[in-house]
PDB file of C-alpha atoms and ligand atoms in Angstrom:
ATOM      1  CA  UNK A   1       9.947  41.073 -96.786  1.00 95.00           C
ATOM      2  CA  UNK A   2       9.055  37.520 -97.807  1.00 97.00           C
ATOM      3  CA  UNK A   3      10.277  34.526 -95.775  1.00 98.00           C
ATOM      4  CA  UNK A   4      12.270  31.214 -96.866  1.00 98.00           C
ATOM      5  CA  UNK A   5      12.277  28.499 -94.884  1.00 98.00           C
ATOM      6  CA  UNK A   6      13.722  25.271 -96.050  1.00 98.00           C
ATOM      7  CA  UNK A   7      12.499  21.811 -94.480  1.00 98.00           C
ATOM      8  CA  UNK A   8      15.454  19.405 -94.508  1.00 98.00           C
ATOM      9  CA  UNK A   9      13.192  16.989 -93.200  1.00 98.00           C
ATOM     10  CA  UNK A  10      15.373  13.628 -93.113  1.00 98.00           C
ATOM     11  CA  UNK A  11      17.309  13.790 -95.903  1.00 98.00           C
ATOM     12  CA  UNK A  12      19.990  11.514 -95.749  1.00 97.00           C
ATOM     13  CA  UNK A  13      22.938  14.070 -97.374  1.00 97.00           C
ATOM     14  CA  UNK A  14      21.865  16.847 -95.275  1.00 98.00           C
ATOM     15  CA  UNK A  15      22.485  14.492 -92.010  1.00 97.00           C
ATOM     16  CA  UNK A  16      25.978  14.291 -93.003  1.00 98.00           C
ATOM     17  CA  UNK A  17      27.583  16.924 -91.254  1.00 98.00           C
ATOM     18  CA  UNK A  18      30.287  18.183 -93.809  1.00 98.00           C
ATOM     19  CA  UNK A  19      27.708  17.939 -96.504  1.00 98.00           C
ATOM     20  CA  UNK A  20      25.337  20.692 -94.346  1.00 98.00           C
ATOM     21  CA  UNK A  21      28.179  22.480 -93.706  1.00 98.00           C
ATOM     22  CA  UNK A  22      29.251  23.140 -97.228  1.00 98.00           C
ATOM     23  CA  UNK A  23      25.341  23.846 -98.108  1.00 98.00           C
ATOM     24  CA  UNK A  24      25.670  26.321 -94.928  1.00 98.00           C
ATOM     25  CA  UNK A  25      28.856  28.094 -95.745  1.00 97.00           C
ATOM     26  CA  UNK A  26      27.987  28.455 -99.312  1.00 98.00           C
ATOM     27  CA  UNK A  27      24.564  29.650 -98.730  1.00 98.00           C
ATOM     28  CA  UNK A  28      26.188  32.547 -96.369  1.00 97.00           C
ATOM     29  CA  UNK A  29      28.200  33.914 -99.056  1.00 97.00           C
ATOM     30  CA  UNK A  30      25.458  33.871-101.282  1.00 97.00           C
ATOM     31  CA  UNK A  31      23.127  35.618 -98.712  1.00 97.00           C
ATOM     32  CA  UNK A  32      25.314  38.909 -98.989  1.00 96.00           C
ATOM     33  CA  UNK A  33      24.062  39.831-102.101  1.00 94.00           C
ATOM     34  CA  UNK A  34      20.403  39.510-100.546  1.00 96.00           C
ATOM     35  CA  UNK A  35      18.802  41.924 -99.109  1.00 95.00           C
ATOM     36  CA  UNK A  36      15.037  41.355 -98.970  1.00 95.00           C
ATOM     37  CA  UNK A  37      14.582  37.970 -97.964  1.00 97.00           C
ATOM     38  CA  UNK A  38      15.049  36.073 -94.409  1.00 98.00           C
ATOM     39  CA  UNK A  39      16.116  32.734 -94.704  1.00 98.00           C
ATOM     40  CA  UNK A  40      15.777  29.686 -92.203  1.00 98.00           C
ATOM     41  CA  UNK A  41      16.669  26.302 -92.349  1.00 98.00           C
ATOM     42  CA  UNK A  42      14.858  23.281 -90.344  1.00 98.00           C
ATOM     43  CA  UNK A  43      17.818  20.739 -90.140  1.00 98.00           C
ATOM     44  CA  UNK A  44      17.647  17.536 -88.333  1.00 97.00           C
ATOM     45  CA  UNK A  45      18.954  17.145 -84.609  1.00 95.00           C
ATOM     46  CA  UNK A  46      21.971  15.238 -85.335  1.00 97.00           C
ATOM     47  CA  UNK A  47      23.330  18.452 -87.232  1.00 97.00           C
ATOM     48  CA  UNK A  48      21.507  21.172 -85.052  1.00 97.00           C
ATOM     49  CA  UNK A  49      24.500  22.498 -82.917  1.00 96.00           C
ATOM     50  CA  UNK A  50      26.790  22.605 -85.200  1.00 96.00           C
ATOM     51  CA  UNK A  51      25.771  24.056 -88.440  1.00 97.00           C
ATOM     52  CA  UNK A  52      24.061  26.937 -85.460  1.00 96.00           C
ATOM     53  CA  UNK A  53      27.106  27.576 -84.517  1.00 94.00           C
ATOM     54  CA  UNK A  54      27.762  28.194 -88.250  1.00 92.00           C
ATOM     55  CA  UNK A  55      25.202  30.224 -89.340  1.00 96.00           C
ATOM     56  CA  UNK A  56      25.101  33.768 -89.198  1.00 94.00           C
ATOM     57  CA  UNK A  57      22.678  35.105 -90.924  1.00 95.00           C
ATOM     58  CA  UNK A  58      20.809  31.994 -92.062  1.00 97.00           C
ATOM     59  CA  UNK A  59      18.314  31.001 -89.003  1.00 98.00           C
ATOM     60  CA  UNK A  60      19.228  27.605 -87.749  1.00 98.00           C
ATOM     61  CA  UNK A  61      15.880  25.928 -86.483  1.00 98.00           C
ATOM     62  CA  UNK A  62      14.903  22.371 -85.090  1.00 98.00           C
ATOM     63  CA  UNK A  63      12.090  20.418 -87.057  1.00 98.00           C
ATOM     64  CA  UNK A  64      10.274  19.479 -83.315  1.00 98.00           C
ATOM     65  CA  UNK A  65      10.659  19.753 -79.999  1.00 98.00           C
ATOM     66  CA  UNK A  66       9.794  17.266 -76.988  1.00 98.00           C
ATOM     67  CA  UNK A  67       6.965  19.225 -74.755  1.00 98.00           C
ATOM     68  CA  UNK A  68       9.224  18.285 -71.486  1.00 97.00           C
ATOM     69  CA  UNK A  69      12.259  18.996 -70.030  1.00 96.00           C
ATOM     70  CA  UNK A  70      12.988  15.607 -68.653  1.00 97.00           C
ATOM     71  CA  UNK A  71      11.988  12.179 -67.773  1.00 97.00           C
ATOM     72  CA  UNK A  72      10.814   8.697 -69.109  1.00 98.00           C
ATOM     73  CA  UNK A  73      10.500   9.267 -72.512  1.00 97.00           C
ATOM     74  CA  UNK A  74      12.716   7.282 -74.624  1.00 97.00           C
ATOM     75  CA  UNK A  75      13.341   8.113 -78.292  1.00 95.00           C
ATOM     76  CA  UNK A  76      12.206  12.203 -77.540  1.00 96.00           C
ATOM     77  CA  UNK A  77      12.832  15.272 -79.568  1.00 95.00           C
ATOM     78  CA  UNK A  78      15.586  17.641 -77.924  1.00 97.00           C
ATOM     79  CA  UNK A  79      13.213  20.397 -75.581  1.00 98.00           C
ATOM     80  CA  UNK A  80      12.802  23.401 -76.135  1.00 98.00           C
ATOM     81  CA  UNK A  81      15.102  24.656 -72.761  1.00 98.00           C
ATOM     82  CA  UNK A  82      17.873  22.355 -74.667  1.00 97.00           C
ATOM     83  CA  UNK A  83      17.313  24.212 -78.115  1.00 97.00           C
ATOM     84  CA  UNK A  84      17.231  27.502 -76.111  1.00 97.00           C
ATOM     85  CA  UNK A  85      20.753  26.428 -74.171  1.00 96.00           C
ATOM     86  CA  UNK A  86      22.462  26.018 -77.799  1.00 95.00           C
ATOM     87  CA  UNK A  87      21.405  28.990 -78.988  1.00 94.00           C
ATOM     88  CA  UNK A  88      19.274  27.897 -81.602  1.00 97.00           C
ATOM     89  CA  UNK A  89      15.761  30.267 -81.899  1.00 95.00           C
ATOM     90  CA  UNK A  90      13.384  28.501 -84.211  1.00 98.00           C
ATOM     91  CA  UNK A  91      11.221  25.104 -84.495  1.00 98.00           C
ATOM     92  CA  UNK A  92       8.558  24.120 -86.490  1.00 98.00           C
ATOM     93  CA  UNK A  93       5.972  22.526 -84.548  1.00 98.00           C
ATOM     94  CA  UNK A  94       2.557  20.727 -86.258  1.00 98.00           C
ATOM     95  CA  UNK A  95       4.575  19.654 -89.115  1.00 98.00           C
ATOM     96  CA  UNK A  96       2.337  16.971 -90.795  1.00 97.00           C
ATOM     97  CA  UNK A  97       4.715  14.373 -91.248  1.00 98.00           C
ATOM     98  CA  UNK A  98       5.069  14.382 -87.545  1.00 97.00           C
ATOM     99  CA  UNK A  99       1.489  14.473 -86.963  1.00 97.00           C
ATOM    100  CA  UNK A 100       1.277  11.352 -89.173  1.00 96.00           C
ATOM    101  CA  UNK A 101       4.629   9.465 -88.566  1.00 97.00           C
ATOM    102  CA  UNK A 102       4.854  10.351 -84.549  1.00 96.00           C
ATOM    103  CA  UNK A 103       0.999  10.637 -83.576  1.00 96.00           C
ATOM    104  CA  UNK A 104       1.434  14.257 -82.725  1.00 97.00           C
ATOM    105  CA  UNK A 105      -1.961  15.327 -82.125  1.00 98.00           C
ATOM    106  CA  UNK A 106      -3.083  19.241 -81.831  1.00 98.00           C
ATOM    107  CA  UNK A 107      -3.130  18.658 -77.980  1.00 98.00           C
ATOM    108  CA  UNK A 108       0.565  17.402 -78.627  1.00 98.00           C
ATOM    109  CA  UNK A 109       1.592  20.792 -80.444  1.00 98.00           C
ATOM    110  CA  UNK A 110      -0.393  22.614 -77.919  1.00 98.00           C
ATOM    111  CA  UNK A 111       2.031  21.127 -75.266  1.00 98.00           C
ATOM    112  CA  UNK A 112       5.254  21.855 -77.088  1.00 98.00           C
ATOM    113  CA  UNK A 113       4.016  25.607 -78.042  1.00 98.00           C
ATOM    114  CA  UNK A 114       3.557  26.171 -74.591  1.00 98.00           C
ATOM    115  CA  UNK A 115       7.372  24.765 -73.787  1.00 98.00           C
ATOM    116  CA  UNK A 116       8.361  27.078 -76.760  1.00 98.00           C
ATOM    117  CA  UNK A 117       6.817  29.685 -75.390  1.00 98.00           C
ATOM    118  CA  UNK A 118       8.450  29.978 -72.183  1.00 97.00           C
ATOM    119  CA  UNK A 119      11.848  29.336 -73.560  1.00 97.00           C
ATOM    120  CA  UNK A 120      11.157  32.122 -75.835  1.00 97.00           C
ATOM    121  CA  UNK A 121      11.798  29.677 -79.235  1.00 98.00           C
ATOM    122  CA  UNK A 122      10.213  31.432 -82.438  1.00 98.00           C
ATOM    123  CA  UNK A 123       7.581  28.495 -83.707  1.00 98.00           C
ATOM    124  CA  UNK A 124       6.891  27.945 -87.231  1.00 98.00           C
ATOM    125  CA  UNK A 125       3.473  26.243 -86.674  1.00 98.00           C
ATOM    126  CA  UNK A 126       2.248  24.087 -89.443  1.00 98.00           C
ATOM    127  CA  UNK A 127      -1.568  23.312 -90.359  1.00 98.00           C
ATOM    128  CA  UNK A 128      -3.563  22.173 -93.492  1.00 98.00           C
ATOM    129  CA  UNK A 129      -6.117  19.972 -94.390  1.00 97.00           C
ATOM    130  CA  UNK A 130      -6.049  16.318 -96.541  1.00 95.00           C
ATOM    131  CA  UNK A 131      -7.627  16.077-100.045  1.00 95.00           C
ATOM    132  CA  UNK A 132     -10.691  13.838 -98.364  1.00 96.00           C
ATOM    133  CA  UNK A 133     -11.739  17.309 -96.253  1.00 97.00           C
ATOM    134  CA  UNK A 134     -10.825  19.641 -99.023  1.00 96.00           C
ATOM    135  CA  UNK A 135     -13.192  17.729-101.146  1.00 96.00           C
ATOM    136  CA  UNK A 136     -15.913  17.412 -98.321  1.00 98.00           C
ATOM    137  CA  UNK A 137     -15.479  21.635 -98.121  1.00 97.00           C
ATOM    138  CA  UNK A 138     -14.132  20.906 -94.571  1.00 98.00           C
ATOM    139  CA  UNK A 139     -11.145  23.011 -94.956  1.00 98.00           C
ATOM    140  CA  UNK A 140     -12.134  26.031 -92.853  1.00 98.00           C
ATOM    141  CA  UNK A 141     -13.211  23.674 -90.347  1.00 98.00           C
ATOM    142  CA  UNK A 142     -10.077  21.218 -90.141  1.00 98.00           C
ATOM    143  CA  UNK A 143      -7.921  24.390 -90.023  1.00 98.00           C
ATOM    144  CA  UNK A 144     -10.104  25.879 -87.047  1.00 98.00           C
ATOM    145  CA  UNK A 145     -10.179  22.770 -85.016  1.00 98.00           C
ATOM    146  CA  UNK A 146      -6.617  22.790 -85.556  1.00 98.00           C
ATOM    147  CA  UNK A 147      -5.561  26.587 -84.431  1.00 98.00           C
ATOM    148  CA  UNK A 148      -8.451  26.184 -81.706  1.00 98.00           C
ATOM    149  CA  UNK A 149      -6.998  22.755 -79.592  1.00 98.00           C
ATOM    150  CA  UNK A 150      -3.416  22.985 -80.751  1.00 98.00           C
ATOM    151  CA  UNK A 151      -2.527  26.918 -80.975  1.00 98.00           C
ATOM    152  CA  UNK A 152      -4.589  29.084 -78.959  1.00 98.00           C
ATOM    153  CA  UNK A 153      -4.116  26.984 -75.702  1.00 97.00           C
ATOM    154  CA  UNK A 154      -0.340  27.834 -75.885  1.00 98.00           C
ATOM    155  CA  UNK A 155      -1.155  31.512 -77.079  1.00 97.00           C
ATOM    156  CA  UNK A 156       0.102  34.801 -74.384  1.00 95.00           C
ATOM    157  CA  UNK A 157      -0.458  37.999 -75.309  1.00 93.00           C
ATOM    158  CA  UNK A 158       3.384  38.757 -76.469  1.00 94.00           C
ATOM    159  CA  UNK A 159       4.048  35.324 -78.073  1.00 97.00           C
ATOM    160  CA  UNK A 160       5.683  35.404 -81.817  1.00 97.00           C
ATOM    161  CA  UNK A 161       5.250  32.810 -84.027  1.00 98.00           C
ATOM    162  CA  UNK A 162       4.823  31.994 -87.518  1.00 98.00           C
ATOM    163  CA  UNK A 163       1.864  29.683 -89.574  1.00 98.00           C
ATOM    164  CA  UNK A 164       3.024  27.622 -92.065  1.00 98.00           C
ATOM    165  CA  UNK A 165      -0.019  26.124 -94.171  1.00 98.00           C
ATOM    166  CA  UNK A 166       0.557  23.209 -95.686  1.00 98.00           C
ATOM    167  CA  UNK A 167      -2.411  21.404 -97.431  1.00 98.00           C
ATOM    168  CA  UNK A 168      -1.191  17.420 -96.572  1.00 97.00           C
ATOM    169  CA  UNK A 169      -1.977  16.730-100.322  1.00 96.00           C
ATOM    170  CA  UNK A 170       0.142  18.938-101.450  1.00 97.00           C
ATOM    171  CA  UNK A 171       3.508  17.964 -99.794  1.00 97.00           C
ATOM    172  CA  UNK A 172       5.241  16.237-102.001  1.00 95.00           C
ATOM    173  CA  UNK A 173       6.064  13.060-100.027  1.00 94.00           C
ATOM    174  CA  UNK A 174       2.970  12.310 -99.284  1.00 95.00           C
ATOM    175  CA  UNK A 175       1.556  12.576-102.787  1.00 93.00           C
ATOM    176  CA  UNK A 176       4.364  10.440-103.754  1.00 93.00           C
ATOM    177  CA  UNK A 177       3.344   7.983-101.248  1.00 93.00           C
ATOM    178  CA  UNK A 178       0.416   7.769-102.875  1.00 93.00           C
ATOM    179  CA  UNK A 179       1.623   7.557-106.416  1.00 95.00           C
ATOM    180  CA  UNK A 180       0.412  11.260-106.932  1.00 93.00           C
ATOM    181  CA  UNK A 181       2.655  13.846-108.723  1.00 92.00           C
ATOM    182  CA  UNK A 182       3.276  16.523-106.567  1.00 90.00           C
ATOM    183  CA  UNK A 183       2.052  19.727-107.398  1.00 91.00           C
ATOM    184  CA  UNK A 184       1.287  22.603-104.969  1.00 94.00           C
ATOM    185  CA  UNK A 185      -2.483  23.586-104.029  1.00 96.00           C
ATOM    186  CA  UNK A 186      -4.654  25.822-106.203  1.00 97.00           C
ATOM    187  CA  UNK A 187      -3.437  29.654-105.834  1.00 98.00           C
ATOM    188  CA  UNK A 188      -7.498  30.297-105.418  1.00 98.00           C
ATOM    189  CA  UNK A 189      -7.323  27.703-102.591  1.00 98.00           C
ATOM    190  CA  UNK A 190      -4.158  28.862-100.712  1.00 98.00           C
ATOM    191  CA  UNK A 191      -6.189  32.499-101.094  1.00 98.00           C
ATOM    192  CA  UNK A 192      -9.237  31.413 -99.064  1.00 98.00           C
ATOM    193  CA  UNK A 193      -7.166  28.986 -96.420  1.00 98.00           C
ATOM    194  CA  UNK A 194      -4.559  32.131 -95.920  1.00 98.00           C
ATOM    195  CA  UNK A 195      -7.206  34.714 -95.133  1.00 98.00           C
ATOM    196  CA  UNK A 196      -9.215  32.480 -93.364  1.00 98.00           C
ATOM    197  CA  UNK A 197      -6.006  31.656 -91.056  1.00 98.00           C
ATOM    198  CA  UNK A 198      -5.482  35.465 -90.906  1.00 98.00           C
ATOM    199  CA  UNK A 199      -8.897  36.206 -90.180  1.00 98.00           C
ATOM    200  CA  UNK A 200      -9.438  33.972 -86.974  1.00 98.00           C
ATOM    201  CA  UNK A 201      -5.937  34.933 -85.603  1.00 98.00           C
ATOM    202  CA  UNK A 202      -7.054  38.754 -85.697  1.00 97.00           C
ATOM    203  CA  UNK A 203     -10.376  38.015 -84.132  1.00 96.00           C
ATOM    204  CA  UNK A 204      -7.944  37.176 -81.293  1.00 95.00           C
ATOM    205  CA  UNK A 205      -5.687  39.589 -81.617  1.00 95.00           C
ATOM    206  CA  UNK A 206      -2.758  38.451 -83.721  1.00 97.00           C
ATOM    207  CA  UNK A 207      -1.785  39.918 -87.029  1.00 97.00           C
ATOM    208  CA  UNK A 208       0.054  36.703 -88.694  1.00 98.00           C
ATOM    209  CA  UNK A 209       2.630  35.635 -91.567  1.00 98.00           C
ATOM    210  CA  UNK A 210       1.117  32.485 -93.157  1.00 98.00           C
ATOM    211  CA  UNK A 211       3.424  30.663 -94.879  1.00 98.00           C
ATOM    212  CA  UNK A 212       2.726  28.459 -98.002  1.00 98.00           C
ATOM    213  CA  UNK A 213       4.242  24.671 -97.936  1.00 98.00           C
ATOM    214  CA  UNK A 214       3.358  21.574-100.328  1.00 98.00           C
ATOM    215  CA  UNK A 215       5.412  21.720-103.715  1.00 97.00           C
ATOM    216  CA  UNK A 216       7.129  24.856-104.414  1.00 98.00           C
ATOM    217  CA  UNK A 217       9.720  24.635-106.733  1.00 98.00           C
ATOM    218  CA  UNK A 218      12.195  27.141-108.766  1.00 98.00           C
ATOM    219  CA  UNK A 219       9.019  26.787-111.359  1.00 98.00           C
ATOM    220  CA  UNK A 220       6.109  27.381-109.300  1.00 98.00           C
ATOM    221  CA  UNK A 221       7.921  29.851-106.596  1.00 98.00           C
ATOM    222  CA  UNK A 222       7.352  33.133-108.750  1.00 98.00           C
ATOM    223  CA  UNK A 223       3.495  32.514-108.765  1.00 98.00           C
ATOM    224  CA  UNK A 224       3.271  31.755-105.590  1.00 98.00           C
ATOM    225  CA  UNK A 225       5.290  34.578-104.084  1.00 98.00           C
ATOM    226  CA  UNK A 226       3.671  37.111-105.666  1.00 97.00           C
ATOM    227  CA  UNK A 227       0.348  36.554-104.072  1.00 97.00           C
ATOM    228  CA  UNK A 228       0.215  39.029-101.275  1.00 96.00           C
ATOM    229  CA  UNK A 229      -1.315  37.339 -99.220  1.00 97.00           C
ATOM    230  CA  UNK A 230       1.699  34.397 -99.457  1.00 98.00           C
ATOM    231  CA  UNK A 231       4.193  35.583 -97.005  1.00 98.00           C
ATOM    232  CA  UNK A 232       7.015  32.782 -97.719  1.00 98.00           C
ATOM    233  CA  UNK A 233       7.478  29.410 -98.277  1.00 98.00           C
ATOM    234  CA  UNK A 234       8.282  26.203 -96.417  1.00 98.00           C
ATOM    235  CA  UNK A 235      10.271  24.619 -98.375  1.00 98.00           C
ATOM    236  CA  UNK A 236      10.869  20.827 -98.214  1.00 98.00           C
ATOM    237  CA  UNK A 237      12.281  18.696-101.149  1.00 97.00           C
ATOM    238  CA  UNK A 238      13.187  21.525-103.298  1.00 98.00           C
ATOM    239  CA  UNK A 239      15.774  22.880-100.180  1.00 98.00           C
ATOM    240  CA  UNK A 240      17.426  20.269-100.638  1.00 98.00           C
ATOM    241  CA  UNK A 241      19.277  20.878-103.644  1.00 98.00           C
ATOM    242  CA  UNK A 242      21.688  24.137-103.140  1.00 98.00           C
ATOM    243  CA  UNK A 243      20.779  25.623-106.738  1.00 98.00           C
ATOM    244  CA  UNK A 244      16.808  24.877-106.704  1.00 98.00           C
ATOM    245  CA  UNK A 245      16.864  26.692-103.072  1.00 98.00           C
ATOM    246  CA  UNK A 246      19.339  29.814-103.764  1.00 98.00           C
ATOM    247  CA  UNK A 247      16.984  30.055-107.078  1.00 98.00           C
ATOM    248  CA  UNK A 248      14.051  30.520-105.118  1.00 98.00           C
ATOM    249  CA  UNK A 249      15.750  33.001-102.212  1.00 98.00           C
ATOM    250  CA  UNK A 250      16.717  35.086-105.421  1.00 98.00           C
ATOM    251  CA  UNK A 251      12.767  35.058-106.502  1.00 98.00           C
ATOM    252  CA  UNK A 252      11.429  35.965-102.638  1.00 98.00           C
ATOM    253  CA  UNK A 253      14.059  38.622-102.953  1.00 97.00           C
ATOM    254  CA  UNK A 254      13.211  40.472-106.292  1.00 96.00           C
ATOM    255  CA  UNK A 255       9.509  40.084-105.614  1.00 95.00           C
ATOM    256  CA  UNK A 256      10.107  41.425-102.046  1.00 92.00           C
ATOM    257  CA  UNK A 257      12.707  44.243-103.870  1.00 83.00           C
ATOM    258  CA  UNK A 258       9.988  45.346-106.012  1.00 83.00           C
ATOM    259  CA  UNK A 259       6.884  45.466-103.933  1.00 77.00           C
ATOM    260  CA  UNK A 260       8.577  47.560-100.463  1.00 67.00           C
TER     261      UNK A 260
HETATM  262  P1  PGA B   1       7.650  19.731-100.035  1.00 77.51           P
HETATM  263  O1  PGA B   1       7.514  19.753 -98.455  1.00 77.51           O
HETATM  264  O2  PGA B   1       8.122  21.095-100.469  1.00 77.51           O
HETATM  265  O3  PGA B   1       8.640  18.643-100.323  1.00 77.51           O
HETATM  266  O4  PGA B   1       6.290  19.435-100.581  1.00 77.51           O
HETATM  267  C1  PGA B   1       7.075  20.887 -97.772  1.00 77.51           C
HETATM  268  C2  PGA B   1       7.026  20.569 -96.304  1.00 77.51           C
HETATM  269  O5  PGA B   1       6.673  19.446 -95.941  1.00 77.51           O
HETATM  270  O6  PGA B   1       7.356  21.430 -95.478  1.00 77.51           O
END
């Protein structure tokens, strides 16, 4: 069963609570006719608690956490005990705009794993390398150093999580701040970072869903979702839009459908 996760990131109509509502009821109605596919959305804090209490069968998930409970730190996430306390299961964690925007470094997302962890949250845990590694062939490297300081720290036996990888380059607001069209990564190059995420998570003991991220589109999703090794998408600009995200739910879906 593939996995659709859209990134809401901080889109300014999606903050607007009756506007996320709408997009939530809708999408519930529209879910009954789906059977294959699970489907999470990453909203922003200022609609978390309500559109969870919404939601039904659409996962309601926070887009961070703070890795604390309490204290002196102004301007923090919710934590992960607060997110636990309103009932709402998921988080992505690692996300690159945070590692950029916020500083959050892979000892950063090693500390909020670990709060996730113990409040039992289900992390979404993104990684991927920039263009300037790709090009230097440091992918395999950048994505080790990364599951190595910021993930296997925070890693018990029984903890559940998801990878997301998203190649920096391909997401599509940072190619458009750098006057790049976005496009998602190279299916040859999603191939070898997937496997190689697989690979070193096995070697310790996990069997993992990687995610793709950076790009996808109604166009593009149909490709990419029919690579086994793909087991979803994170889904940022293109969740946005109710039509371009139900269209590709209804792709996971038939492509899920047609290979159980
Ligand atoms: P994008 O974002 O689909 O807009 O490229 C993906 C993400 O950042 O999760």
């Amino acid at each position: 069963m593939k996995i659709i996760g859209g990134n809401w990131k901080f889109n300014k109509e999606l903050r607007n609570l009756k506007k996320a509502e709408k997009f939530i009821e809708k999408l519930e109605e529209k879910l009954k006719d789906i059977k294959n596919t699970k489907v999470s959305i990453f909203c922003h804090f200022w609609v978390l608690r309500e559109l969870s209490k919404k939601a039904k069968r659409v996962k309601i998930g926070a887009q961070d956490i703070h890795w604390e409970e309490d204290g002196s730190f102004t301007g923090a996430q919710p934590s992960a005990k607060d997110l636990k306390k309103a009932k709402i299961k998921e988080v992505l964690i690692g996300h690159s705009e945070t590692r950029f925007y916020f500083g959050v470094s892979d000892e950063k997302v090693a500390l909020k794993l670990k709060s996730a962890f113990k409040e039992k949250l289900f992390p979404i845990i993104c990684i991927g390398e920039d263009i300037e590694e790709k090009e230097k062939g440091k992918t395999k490297e950048v994505l080790k150093k990364q599951i190595e300081k910021g993930i296997f720290p925070a890693l018990k036996k029984d903890s559940k999580f998801l990878i997301a990888y998203e190649p920096i380059y391909a997401i599509s607001g940072f190619a458009k701040l750098r006057g790049k069209k976005p496009k998602p990564a190279k299916i040859e190059d999603i191939k070898l970072a997937h496997n190689f995420i697989k690979e070193i998570f096995l070697k310790k003991g996990f069997k993992v869903k990687v995610l793709y991220g950076g790009s996808s589109n109604p166009e593009n999703a149909k490709e990419l979702l029919s690579q086994d090794f793909i087991d979803g998408l994170l889904i940022g600009r293109a969740s946005w839009n109710f039509n371009s995200f139900f269209k590709i739910i209804k792709i996971a879906n038939e492509i899920s459908k047609w290979k159980s």
